[in-house]
Short mmCIF file of C-alpha atoms and ligand atoms in Angstrom, two decimals:
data_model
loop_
_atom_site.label_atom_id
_atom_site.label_comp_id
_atom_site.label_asym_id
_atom_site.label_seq_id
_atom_site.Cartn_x
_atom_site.Cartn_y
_atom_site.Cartn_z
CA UNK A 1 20.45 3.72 1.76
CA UNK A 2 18.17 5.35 -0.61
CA UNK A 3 15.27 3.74 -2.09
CA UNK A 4 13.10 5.00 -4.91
CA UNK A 5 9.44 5.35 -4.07
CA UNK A 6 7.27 3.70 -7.63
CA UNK A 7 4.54 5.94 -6.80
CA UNK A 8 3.26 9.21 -6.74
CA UNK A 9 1.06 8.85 -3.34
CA UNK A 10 2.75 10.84 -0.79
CA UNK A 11 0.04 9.20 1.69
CA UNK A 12 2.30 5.89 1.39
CA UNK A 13 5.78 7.96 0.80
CA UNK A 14 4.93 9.12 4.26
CA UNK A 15 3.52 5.58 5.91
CA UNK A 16 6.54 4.20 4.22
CA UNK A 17 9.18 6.69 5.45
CA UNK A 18 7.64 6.59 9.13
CA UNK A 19 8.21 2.80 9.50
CA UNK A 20 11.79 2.92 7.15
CA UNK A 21 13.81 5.89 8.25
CA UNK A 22 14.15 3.88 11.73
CA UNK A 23 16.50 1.89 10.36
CA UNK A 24 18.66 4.70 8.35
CA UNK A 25 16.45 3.71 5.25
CA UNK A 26 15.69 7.20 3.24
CA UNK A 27 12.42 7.09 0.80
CA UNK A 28 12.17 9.75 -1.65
CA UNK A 29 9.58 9.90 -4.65
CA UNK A 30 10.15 9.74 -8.25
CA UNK A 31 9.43 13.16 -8.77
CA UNK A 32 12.36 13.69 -6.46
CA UNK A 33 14.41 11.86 -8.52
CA UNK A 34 12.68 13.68 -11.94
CA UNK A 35 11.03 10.56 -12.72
CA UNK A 36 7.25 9.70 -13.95
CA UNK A 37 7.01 6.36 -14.65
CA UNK A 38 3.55 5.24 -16.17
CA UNK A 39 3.44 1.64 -15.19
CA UNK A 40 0.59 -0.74 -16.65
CA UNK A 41 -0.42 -2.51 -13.75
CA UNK A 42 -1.27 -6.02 -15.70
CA UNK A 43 -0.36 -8.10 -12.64
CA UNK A 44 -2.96 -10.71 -11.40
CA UNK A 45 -2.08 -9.90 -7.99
CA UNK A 46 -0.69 -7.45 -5.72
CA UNK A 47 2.44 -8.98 -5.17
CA UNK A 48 2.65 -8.69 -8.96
CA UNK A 49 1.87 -5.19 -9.55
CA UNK A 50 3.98 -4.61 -6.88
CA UNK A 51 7.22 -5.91 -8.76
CA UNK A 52 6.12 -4.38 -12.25
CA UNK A 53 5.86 -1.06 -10.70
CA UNK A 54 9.68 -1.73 -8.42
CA UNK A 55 11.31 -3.09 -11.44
CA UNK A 56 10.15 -0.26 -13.78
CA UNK A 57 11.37 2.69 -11.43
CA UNK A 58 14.78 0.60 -10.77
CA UNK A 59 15.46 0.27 -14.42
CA UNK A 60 14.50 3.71 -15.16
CA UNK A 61 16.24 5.36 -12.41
CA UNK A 62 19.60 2.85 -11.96
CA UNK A 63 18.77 2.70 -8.05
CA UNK A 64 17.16 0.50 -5.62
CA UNK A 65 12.72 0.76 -6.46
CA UNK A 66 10.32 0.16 -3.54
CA UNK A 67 6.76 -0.13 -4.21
CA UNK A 68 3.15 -0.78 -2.71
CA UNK A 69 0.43 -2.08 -3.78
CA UNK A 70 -2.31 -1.97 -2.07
CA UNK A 71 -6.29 -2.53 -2.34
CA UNK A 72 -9.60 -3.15 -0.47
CA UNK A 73 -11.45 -6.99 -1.13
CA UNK A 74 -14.80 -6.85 -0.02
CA UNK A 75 -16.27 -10.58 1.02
CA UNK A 76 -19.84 -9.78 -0.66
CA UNK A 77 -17.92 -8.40 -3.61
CA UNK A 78 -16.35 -11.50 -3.85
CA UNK A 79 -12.93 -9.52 -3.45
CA UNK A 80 -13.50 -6.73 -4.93
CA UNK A 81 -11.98 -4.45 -5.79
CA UNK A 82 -9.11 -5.78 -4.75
CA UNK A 83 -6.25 -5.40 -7.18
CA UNK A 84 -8.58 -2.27 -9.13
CA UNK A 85 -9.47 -0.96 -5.73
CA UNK A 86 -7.26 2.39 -7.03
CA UNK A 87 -9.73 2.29 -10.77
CA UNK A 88 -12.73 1.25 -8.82
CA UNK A 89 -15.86 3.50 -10.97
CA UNK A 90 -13.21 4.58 -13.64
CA UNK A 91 -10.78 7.53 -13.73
CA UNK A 92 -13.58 10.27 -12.94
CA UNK A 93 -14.04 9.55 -9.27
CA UNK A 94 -11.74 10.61 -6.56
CA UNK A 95 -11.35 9.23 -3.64
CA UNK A 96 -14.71 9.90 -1.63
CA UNK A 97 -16.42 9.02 -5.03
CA UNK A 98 -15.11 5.36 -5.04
CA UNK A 99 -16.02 5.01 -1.67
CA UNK A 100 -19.28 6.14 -1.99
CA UNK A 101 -19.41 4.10 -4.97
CA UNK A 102 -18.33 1.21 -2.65
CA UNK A 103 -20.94 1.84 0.15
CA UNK A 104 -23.54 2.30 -2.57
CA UNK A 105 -22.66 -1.73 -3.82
CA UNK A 106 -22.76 -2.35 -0.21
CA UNK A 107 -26.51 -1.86 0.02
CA UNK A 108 -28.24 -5.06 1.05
CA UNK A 109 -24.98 -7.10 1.49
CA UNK A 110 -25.41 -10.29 4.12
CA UNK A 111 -21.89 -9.56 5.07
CA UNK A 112 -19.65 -6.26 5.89
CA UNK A 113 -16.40 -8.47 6.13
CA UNK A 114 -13.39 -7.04 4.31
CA UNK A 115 -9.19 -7.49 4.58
CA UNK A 116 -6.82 -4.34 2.70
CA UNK A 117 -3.68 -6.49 1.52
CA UNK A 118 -0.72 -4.63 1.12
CA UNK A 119 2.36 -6.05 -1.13
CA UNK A 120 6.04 -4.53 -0.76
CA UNK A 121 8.43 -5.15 -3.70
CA UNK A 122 11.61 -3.92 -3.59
CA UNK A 123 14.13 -4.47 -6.71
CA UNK A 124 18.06 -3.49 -6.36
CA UNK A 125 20.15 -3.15 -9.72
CA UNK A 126 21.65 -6.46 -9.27
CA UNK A 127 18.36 -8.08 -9.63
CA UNK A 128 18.00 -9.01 -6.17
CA UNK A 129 14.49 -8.76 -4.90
CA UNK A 130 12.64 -8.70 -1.22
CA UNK A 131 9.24 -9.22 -1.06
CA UNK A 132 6.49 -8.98 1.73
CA UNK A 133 2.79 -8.61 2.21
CA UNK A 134 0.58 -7.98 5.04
CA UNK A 135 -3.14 -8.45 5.89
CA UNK A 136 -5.67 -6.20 7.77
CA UNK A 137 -8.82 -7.74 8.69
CA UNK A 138 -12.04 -5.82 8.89
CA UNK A 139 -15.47 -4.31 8.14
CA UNK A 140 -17.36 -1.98 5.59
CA UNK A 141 -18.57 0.91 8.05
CA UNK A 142 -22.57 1.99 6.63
CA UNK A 143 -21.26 5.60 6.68
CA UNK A 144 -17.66 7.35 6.37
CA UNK A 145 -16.50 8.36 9.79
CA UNK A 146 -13.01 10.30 10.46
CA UNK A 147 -11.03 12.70 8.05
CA UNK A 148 -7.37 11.27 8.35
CA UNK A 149 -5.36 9.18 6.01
CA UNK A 150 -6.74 8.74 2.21
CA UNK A 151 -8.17 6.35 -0.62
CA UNK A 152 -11.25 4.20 1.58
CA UNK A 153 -9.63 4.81 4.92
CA UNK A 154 -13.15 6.56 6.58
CA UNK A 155 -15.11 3.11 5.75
CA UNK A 156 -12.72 0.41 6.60
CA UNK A 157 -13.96 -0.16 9.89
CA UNK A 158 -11.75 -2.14 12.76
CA UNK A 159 -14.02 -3.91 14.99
CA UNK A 160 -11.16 -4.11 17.76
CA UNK A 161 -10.81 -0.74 17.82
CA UNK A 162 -14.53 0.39 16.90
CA UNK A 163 -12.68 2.94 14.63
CA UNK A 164 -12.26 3.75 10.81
CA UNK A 165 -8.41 3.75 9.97
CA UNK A 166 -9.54 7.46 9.13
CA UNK A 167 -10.10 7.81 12.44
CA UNK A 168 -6.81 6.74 13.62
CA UNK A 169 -3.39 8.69 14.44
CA UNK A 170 -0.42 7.95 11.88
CA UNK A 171 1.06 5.62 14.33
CA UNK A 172 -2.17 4.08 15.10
CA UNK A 173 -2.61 3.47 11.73
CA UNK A 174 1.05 2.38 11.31
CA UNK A 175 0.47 0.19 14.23
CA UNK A 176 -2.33 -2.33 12.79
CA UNK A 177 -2.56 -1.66 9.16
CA UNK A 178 -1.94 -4.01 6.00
CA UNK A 179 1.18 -1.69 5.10
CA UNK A 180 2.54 -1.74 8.73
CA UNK A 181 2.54 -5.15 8.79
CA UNK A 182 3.85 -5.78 5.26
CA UNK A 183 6.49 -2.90 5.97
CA UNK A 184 7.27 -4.60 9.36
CA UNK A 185 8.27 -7.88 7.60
CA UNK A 186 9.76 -5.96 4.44
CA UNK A 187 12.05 -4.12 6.90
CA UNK A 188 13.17 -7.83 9.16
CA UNK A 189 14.03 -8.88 5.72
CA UNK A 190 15.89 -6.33 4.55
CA UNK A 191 17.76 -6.00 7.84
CA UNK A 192 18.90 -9.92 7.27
CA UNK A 193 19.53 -9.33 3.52
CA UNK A 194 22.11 -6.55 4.03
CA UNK A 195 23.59 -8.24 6.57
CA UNK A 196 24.39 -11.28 4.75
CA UNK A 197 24.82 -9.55 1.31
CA UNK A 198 27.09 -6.65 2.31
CA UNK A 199 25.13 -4.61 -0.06
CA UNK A 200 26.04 -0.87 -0.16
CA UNK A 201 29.21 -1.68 1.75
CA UNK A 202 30.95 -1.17 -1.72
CA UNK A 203 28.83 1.30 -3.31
P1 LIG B 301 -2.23 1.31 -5.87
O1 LIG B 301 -1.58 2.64 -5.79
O2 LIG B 301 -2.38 0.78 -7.25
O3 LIG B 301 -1.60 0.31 -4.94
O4 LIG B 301 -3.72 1.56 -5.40
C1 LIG B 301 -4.12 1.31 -4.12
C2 LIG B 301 -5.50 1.90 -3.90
O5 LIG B 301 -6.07 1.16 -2.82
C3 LIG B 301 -5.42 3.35 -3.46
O6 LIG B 301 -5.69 4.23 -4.49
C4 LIG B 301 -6.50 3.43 -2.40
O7 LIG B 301 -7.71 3.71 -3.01
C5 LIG B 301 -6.55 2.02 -1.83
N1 LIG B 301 -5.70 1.91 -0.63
C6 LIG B 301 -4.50 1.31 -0.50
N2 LIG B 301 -4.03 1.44 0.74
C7 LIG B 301 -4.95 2.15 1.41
C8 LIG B 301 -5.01 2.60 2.75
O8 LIG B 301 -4.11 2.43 3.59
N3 LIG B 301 -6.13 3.27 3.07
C9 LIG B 301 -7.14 3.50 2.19
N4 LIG B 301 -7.11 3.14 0.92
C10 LIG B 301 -6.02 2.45 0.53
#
């Protein structure tokens, strides 16, 4: 089964396809599919945006639309930036700008305490829809350690750990992160819908 990716991160085609292909589950990106689709991300939360962004690619592309989306709330931020976490600063800062931006915000906070959320939508062209989300609990490091993964990864800090998720391997990452957890229920759920919906059996 092939699932359209409604993004153009190939950090999360890759987190996604790591956790999916497992279970015979192929994720390819729009681009593969010669698709852009500019989505306005008007949600109020990431469960939202999530389905916006699935429904948009499933309609434009006729086939079954996965999405993510994903975002850092910061306790003294009072959950920011949450659901903007990608727009944090506006459209000139990259990556390492927004989380210097972030650390810079930081400065004087009474708490470091921070969870990344991570919604899965998925959208088939019958209109049937799975949803799942998962939660990573953690801190805002006081510097950026570790040069894996992308977007905030070197200053979301795991206590457990005493590691950045930038300082984890794939699988570690995979392992304990917002998206492995959300992709971990996403894919239970999926399991039990084709099962019971014979879906793709006749296509
Ligand atoms: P989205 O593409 O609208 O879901 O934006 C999510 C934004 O949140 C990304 O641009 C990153 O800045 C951040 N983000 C989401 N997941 C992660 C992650 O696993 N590590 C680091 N940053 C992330």
């Amino acid at each position: 089964m092939k699932f359209v990716l409604a993004s153009q991160n190939k950090h999360k085609l890759v987190e996604m396809q790591s956790i999916l292909s497992a279970h015979g589950v192929e994720v390819v990106l729009e681009s593969d599919v010669g698709l852009h689709v500019d989505v306005e991300e008007t949600g109020e939360s990431f469960a939202e945006n999530a389905m916006l962004k699935a429904k948009a690619v499933m309609e434009a592309s006729g086939l079954p639309a996965i999405a993510d989306d994903s975002g850092v709330c910061v306790d003294a931020l009072n959950g920011g930036p949450g659901i903007y976490s990608a727009r944090y600063g506006g459209p000139e800062l990259d990556d390492a700008g927004r989380y210097r931006l972030l650390l810079e915000n930081m400065r004087g906070a009474k708490t470091r305490a921070a969870h990344f959320t991570s919604a899965i939508a998925c959208i088939f062209p019958n209109g049937d829809t799975i949803e799942a989300e998962g939660i990573c609990p953690g801190t805002i490091a006081f510097a950026p350690q570790g040069d894996g993964g992308f977007g905030y990864d070197p200053v979301f800090f795991l206590p457990e750990l005493r590691k950045t998720y930038a300082q984890l391997t794939a699988e570690e990452k995979a392992a304990v992160s917002h998206r492995g957890k959300a992709l971990e229920i996403f894919d239970g759920k999926l399991r039990e819908y084709l099962k019971e919906s014979g879906y793709g059996t006749d296509q």
